[in-house]
Short mmCIF file of C-alpha atoms and ligand atoms in Angstrom, two decimals:
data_model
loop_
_atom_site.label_atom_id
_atom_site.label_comp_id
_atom_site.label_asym_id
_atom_site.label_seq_id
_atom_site.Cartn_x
_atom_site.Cartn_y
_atom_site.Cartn_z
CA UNK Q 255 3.42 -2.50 -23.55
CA UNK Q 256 0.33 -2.09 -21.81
CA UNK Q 257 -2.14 -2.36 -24.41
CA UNK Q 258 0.02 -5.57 -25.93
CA UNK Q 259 -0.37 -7.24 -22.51
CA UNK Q 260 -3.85 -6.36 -22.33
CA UNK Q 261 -4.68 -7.64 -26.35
CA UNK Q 262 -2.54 -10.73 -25.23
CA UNK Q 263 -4.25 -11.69 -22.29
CA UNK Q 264 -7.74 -11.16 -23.37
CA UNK Q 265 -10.67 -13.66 -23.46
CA UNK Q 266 -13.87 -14.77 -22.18
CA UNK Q 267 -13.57 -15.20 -18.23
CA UNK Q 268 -10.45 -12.61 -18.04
CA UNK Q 269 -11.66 -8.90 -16.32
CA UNK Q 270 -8.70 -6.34 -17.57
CA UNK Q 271 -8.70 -3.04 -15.89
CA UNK Q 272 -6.87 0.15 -17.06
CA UNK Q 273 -6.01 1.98 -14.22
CA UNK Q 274 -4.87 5.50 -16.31
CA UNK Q 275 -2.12 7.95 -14.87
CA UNK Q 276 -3.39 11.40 -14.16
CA UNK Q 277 -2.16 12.75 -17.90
CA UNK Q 278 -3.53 9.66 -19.37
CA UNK Q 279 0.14 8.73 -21.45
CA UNK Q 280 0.49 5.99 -19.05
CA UNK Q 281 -1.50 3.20 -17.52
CA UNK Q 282 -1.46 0.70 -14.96
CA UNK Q 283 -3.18 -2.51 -16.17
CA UNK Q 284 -4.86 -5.02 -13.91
CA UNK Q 285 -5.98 -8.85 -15.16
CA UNK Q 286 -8.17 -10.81 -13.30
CA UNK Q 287 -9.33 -14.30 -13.94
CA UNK Q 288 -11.45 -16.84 -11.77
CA UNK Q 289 -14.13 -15.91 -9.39
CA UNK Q 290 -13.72 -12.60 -7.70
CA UNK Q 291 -12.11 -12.13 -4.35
CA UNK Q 292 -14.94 -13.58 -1.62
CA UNK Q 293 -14.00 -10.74 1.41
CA UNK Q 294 -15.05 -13.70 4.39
CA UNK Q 295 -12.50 -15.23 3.09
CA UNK Q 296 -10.00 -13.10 2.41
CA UNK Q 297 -8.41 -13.18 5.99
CA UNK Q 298 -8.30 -17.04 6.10
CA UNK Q 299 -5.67 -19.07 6.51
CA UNK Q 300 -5.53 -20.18 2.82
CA UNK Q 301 -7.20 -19.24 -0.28
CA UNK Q 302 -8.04 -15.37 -1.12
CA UNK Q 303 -6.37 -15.95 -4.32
CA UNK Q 304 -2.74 -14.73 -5.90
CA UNK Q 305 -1.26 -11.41 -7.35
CA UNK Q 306 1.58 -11.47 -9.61
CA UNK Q 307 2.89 -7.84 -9.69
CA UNK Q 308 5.86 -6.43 -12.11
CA UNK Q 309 6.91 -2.62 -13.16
CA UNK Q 310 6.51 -2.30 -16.98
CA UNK Q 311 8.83 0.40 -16.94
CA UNK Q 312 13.23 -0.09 -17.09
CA UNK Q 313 15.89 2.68 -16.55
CA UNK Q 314 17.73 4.43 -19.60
CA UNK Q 315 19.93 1.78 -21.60
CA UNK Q 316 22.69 4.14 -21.28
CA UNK Q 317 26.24 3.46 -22.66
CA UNK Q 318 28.54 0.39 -22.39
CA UNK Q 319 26.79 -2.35 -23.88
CA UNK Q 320 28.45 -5.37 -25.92
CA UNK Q 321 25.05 -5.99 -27.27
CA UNK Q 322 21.80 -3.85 -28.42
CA UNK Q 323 20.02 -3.39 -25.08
CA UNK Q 324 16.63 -3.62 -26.18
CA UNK Q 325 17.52 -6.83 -28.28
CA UNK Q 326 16.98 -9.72 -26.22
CA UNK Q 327 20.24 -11.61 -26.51
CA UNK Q 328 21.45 -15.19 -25.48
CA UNK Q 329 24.58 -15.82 -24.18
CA UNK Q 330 24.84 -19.27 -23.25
CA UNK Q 331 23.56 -20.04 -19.55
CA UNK Q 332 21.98 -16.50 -19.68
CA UNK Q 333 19.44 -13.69 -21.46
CA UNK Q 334 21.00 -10.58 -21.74
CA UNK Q 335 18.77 -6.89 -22.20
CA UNK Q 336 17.67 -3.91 -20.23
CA UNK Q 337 15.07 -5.25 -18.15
CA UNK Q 338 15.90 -8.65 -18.31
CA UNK Q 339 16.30 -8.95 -14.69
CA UNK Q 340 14.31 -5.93 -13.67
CA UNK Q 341 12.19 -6.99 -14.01
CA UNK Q 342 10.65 -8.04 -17.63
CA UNK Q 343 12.15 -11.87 -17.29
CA UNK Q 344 9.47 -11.99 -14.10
CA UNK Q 345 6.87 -10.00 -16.13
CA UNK Q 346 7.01 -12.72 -18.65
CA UNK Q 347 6.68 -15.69 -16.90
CA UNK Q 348 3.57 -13.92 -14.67
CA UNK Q 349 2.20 -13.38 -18.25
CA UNK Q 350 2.51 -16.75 -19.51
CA UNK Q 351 1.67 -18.47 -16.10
CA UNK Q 352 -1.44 -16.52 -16.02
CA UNK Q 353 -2.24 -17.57 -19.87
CA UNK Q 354 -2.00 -20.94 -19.39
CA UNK Q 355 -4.65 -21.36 -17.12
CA UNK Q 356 -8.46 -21.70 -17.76
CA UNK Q 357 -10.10 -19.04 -15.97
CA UNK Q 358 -13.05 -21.67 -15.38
CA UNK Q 359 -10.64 -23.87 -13.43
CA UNK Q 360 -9.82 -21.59 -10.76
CA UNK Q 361 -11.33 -21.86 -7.58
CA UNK Q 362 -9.59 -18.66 -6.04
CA UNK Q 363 -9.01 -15.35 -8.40
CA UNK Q 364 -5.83 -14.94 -10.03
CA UNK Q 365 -4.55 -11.15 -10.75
CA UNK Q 366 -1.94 -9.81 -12.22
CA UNK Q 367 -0.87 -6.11 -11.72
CA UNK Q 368 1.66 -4.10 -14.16
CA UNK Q 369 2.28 -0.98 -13.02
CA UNK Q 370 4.01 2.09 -14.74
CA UNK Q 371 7.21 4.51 -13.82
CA UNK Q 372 8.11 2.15 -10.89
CA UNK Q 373 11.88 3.10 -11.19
CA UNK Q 374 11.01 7.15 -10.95
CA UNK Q 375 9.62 6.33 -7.28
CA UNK Q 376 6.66 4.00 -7.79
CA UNK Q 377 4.50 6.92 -9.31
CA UNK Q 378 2.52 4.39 -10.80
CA UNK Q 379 1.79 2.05 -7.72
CA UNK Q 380 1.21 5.14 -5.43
CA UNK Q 381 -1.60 6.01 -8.42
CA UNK Q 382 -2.92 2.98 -7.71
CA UNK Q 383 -3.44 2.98 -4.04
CA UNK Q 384 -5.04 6.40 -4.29
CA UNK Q 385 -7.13 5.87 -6.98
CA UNK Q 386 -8.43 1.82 -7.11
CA UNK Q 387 -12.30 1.63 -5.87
CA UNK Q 388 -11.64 -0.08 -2.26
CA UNK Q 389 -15.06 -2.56 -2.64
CA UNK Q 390 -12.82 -4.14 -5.61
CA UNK Q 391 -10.93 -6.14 -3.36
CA UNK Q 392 -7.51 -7.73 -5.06
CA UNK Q 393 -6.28 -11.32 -4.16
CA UNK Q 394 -4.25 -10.92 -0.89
CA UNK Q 395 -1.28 -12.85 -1.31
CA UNK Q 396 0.89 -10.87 -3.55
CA UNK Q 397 4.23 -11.84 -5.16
CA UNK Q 398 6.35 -8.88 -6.51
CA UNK Q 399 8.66 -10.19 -8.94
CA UNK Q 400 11.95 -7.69 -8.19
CA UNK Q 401 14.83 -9.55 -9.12
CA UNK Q 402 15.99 -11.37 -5.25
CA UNK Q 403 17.90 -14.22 -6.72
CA UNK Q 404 14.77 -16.13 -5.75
CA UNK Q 405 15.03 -15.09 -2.34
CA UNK Q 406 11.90 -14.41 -0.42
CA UNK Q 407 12.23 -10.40 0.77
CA UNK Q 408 9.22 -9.52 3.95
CA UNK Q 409 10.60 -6.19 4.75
CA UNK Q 410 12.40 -3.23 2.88
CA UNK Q 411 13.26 0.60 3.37
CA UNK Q 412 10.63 3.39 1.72
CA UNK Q 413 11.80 7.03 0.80
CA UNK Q 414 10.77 9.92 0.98
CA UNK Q 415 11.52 13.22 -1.08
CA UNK Q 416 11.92 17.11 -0.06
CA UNK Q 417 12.94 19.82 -1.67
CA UNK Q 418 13.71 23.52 0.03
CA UNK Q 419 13.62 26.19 -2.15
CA UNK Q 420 15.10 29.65 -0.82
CA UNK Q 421 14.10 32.63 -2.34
CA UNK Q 422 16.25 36.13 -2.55
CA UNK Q 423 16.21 38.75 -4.69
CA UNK Q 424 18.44 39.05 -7.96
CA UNK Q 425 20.93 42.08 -8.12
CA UNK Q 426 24.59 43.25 -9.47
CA UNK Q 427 27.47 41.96 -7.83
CA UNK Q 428 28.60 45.28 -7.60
CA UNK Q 429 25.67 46.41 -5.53
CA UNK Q 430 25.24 43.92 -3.24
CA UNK Q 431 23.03 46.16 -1.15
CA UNK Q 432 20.46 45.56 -3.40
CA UNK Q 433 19.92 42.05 -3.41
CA UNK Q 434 19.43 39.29 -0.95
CA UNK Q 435 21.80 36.49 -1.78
CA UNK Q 436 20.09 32.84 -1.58
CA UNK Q 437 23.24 30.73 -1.31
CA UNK Q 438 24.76 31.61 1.52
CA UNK Q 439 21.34 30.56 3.41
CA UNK Q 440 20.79 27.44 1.44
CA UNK Q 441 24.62 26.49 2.32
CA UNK Q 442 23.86 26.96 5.83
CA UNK Q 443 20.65 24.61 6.01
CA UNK Q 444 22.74 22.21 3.95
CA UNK Q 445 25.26 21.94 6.92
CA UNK Q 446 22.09 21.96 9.67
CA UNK Q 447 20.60 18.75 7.16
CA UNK Q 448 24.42 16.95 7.29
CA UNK Q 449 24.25 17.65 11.46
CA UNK Q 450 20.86 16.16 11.42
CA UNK Q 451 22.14 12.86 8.93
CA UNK Q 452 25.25 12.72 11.48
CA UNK Q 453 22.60 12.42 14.71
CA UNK Q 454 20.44 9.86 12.22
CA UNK Q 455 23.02 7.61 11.94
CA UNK Q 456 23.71 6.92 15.46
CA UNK Q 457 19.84 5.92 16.37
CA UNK Q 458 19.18 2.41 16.29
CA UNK Q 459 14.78 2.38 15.16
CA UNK Q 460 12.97 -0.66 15.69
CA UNK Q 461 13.96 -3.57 12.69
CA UNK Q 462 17.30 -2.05 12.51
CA UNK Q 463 19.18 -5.66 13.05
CA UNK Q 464 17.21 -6.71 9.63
CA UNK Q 465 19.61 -3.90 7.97
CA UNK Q 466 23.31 -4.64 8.97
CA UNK Q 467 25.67 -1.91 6.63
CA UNK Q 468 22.50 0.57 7.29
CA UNK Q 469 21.09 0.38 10.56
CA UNK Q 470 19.53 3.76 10.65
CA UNK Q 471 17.67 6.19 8.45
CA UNK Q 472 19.74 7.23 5.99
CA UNK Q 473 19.66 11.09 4.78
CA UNK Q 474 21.21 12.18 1.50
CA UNK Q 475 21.21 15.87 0.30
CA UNK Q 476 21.33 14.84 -3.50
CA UNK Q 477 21.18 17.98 -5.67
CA UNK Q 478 21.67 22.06 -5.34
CA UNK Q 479 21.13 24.31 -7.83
CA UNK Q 480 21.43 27.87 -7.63
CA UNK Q 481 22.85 30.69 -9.26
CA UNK Q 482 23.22 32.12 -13.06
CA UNK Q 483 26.78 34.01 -13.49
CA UNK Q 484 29.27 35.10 -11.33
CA UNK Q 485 28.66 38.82 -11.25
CA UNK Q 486 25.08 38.60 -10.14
CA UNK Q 487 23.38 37.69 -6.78
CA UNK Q 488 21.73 34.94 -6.92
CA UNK Q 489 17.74 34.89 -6.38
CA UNK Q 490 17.12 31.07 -5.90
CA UNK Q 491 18.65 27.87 -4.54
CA UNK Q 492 16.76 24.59 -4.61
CA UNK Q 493 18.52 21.81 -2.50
CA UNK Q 494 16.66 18.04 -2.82
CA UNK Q 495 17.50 15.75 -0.24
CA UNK Q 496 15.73 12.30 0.26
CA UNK Q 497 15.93 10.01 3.25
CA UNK Q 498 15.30 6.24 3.92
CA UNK Q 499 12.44 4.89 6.51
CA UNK Q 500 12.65 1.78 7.99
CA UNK Q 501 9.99 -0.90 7.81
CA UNK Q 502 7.31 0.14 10.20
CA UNK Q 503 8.28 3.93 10.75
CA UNK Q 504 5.54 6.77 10.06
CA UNK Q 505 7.71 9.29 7.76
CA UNK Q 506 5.43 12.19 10.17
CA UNK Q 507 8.60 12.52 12.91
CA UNK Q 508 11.01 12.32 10.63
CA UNK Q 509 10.03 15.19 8.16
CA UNK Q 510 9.35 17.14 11.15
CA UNK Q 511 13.21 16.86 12.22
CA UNK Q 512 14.30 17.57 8.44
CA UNK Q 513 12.13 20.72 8.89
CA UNK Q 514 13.34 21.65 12.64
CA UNK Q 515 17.18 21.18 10.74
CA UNK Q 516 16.00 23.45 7.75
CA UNK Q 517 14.86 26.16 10.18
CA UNK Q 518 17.92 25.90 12.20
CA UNK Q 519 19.89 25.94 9.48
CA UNK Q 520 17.72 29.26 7.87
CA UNK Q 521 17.67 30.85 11.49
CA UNK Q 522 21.47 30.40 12.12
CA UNK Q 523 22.49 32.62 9.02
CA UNK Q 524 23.13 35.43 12.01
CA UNK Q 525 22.37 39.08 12.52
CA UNK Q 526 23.87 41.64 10.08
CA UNK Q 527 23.88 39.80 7.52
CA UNK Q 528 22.40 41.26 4.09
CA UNK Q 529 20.66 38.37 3.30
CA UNK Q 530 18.19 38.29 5.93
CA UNK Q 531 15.43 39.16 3.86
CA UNK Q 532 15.46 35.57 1.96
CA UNK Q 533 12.50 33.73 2.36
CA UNK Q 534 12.44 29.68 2.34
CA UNK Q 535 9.49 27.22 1.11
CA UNK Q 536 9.64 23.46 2.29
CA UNK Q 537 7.52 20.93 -0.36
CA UNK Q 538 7.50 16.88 0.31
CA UNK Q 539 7.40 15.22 -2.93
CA UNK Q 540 6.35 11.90 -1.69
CA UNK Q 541 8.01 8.63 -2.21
CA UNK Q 542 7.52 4.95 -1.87
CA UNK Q 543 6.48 3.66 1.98
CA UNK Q 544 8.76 1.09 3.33
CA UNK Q 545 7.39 -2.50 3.21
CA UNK Q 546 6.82 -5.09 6.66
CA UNK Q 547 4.83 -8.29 6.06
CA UNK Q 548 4.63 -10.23 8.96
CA UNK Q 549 5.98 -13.75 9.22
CA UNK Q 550 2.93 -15.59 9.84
CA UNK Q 551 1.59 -14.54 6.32
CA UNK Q 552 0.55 -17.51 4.53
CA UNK Q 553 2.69 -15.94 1.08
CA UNK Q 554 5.72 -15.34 2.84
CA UNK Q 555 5.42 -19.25 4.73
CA UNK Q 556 4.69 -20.68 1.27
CA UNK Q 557 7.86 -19.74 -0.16
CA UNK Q 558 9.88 -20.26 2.31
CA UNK Q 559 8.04 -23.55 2.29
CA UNK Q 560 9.14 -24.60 -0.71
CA UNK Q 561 12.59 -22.77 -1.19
CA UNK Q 562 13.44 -24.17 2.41
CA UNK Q 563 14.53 -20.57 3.49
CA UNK Q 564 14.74 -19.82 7.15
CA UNK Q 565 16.50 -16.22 7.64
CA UNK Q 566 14.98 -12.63 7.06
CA UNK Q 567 16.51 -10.77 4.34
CA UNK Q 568 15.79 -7.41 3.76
CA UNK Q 569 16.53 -4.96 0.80
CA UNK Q 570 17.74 -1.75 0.54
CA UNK Q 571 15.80 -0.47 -2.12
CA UNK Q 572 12.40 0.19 -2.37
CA UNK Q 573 9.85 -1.58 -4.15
CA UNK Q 574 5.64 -1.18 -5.48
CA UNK Q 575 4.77 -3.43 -2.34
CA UNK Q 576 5.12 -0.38 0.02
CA UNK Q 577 2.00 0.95 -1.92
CA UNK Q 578 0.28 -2.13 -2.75
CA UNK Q 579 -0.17 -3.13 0.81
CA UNK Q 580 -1.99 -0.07 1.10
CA UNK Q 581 -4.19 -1.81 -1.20
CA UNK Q 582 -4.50 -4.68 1.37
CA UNK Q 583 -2.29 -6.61 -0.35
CA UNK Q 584 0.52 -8.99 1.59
CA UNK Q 585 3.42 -8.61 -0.82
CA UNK Q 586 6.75 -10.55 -0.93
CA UNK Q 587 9.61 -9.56 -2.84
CA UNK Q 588 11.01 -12.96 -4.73
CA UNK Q 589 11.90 -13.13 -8.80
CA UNK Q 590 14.58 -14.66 -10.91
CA UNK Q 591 17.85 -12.19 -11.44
CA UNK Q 592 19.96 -10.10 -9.48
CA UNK Q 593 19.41 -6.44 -8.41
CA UNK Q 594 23.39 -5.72 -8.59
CA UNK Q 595 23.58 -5.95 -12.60
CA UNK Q 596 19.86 -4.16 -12.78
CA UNK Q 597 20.23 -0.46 -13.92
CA UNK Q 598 23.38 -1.37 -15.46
CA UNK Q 599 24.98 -1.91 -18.44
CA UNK Q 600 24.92 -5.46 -19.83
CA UNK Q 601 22.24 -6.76 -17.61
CA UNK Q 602 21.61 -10.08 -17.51
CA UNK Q 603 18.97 -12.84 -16.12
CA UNK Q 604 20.42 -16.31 -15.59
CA UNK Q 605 18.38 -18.89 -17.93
CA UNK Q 606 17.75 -21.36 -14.76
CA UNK Q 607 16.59 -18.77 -12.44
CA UNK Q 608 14.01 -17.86 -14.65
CA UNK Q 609 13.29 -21.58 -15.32
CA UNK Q 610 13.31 -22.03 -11.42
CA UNK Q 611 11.21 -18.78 -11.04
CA UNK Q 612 8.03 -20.29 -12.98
CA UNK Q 613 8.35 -22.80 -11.39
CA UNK Q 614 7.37 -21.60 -8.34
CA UNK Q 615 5.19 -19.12 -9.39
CA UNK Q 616 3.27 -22.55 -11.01
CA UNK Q 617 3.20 -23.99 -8.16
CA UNK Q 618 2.00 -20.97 -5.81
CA UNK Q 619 -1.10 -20.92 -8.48
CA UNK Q 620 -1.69 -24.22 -7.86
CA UNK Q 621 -1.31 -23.51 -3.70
CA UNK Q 622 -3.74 -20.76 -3.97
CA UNK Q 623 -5.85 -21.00 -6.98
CA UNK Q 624 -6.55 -24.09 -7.43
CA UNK Q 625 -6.76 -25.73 -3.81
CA UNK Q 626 -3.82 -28.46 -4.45
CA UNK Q 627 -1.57 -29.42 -2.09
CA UNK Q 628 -0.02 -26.97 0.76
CA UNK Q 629 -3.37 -25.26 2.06
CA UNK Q 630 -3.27 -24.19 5.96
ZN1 LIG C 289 12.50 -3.14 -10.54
#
C-alpha cells in the first residue's frame, strides 16, 4: 500500500519519505509538498502548514460478513469493507485532497503521514517519533483521520503494556518437593493487580470529567498462561495486563504502583510454602501515550469553527496522535465513519460523511496552505 501511495503521489515539487520499520517489511511513508516548514513561524497564530495522518493498516476481516470484506461494496447511502471507516475512507480523501493541489501554489507545506501497524499499539507511529531527524520539522497542525463521526476529538486515553513472567522449576506431580510451582505465585499477584484496579477506580486524576463511564485509570489483567499437563509442576506463568492513562498523566507513578502490587502480590505467597524459590521478572512493553491538545490550538478552533462544535469530547481509545505530538505535532482526532462498526464485521462508512469529510479537509488546506479565508 505504501509503495502504491508513494508511485501515486509522485511528481516534481512532492518530497516522499520512507520512514522503514526496524525489520524493514514495513514502512511509514511521509509526502510533503509546498515550501518546507519555516520554524519562526511555526508557533504563530496561523500558517505552519497541515498534516493529514491515517494508519495504513486494518484488523483481521474475520467471520460474519454479507459481503467480501476486502471488496469495496455499495449499499445505497453507504460503502461497505474492512477499513472503510477505519480508517481507509479518510486515507483516501487525504490522498486525493493532497493530489489535487499544485505543489507550486502552496504558500504553507502540506504533509501527509501513513503510518503502519497502528491497530497492534501504534508500533508504527512510536517508530516514528523515535526515529524522524528532529531539524525536519513537520507542519504543526495535524488532523488524524480516526473515524469521530466528524467530531473534533482534543484529548484521549494512552496505554500502556506489562507483562510478569514468574519463573519455577519443572518437576513430577508426584514429587512435588522437587519443583517450585509458578502458579500459585502468579495467582497471588493476579489478586494484588485486581486490589490495585479496585483502589484505581475510586481516584478521580486530573481531566477525569472529560471521561464520564471511565473516570479513572482503568487496569485489565488480559491474558495468563502457564502450565503444560496436569501431572507436572509447572515452571512458568506469564500474566499481561495493560492499563489506561489519562490525558496529561506520566505512565512513571503508575507502573511503579503495578510493580509495588506485583511485589506484594509475590511477597504475600507466605512462609512454608514450597514455592518460595520462584523467581519473578517485570518487562513494560510500551504502548501508545494518551493525547491533550489544548483548546487555544488554532487546528482544534478551526474545526470547531466550521462544524460549529462547542463541547469536549473525548475517546476511549487510543490513537497515532499520542506519538505524533511527540513529533511537535498538534493533532485532532476528526474523520468520516463511526468507531462502533470499526473492527467489526460488516463495517461500513456513510457516503455523506465521507462527502462532508473532504470537504473540510478542502477547506482546512485552503485555511492553512493557501492563506484564504479564516487566518488568526
Ligand atoms: Zn484506526
Amino acid at each position: 500500500m505504501a509503495a502504491f501511495l508513494a508511485e501515486y503521489l509522485a511528481r516534481p515539487g512532492v518530497r516522499i519519505t520512507e520512514n522503514p520499520s526496524p525489520d524493514g517489511s514495513k514502512v511509514n511513508l511521509v509526502v510533503e509538498a509546498g515550501p518546507p516548514v519555516d520554524p519562526e513561524d511555526r508557533h504563530g497564530p496561523g500558517r505552519g502548514g497541515l498534516t493529514l495522518s491515517a494508519h495504513m493498516d486494518v484488523v483481521p476481516a474475520g467471520e460474519g460478513w454479507s459481503a467480501d470484506p476486502f471488496t469495496l461494496t455499495d449499499r445505497g447511502d453507504r460503502w461497505l469493507g474492512r477499513g472503510t471507516a477505519d480508517m481507509k475512507g479518510f486515507l483516501t480523501l487525504a490522498t486525493q485532497a493532497f493530489a489535487r493541489h499544485d505543489p507550486a501554489a502552496l504558500r504553507a507545506p502540506l504533509a501527509l503521514v501513513f503510518t503502519y501497524d497502528e491497530e497492534l499499539g501504534c508500533l508504527g507511529a512510536g517508530h516514528l517519533a523515535a526515529t524522524w531527524p528532529r531539524e525536519h520539522l513537520l507542519p504543526r497542525n495535524t488532523l488524524i483521520g480516526e473515524p469521530t463521526s466528524l467530531l473534533a476529538v482534543r484529548m484521549h486515553k494512552g496505554h500502556f503494556k506489562v507483562r510478569v513472567t514468574v519463573q519455577g522449576v519443572n518437576a513430577h506431580s508426584g514429587y512435588p518437593h522437587l519443583g517450585v510451582n509458578a502458579i500459585e505465585p502468579a495467582g497471588r499477584i493476579i489478586a494484588a493487580l485486581s486490589d490495585l484496579r479496585a483502589e484505581l477506580v475510586t481516584e478521580r486524576p486530573p481531566m477525569a470529567e472529560h471521561f464520564p463511564q471511565t473516570p479513572y485509570v482503568a487496569l485489565n489483567v488480559a491474558r495468563v498462561e502457564g502450565g503444560t499437563a496436569i501431572n507436572v509442576v509447572p515452571d512458568r506463568c506469564l500474566i499481561e495486563l495493560g492499563f489506561r492513562l489519562l490525558p496529561g498523566m506520566d505512565a512513571a507513578p503508575i507502573i511503579r504502583r503495578v510493580r509495588g502490587a506485583i511485589e506484594r502480590g509475590f511477597a504475600g505467597q507466605g512462609e512454608g510454602r514450597s514455592e518460595s524459590g520462584a523467581r519473578y521478572q517485570i518487562e513494560e512493553m510500551g504502548g501508545a501515550p494518551p493525547m491533550l491538545l489544548p483548546e487555544e490550538a488554532p487546528i482544534y478552533r478551526a474545526i470547531c469553527r466550521r462544524t460549529g462544535q462547542t463541547e469536549t469530547v473525548s475517546a476511549s481509545y487510543g490513537t497515532d496522535g499520542g506519538w505524533l505530538a511527540h513529533l511537535g505535532l498538534d493533532c485532532v482526532i476528526f474523520g468520516p465513519g463511526t468507531i462502533e462498526v470499526a473492527h467489526k464485521p460488516d463495517e461500513y462508512l456513510p457516503k455523506a460523511e465521507f462527502v462532508a469529510g473532504a470537504r473540510h479537509v478542502e477547506a482546512l488546506i485552503e485555511e492553512f496552505c493557501l492563506g484564504g479565508e479564516g487566518h488568526g
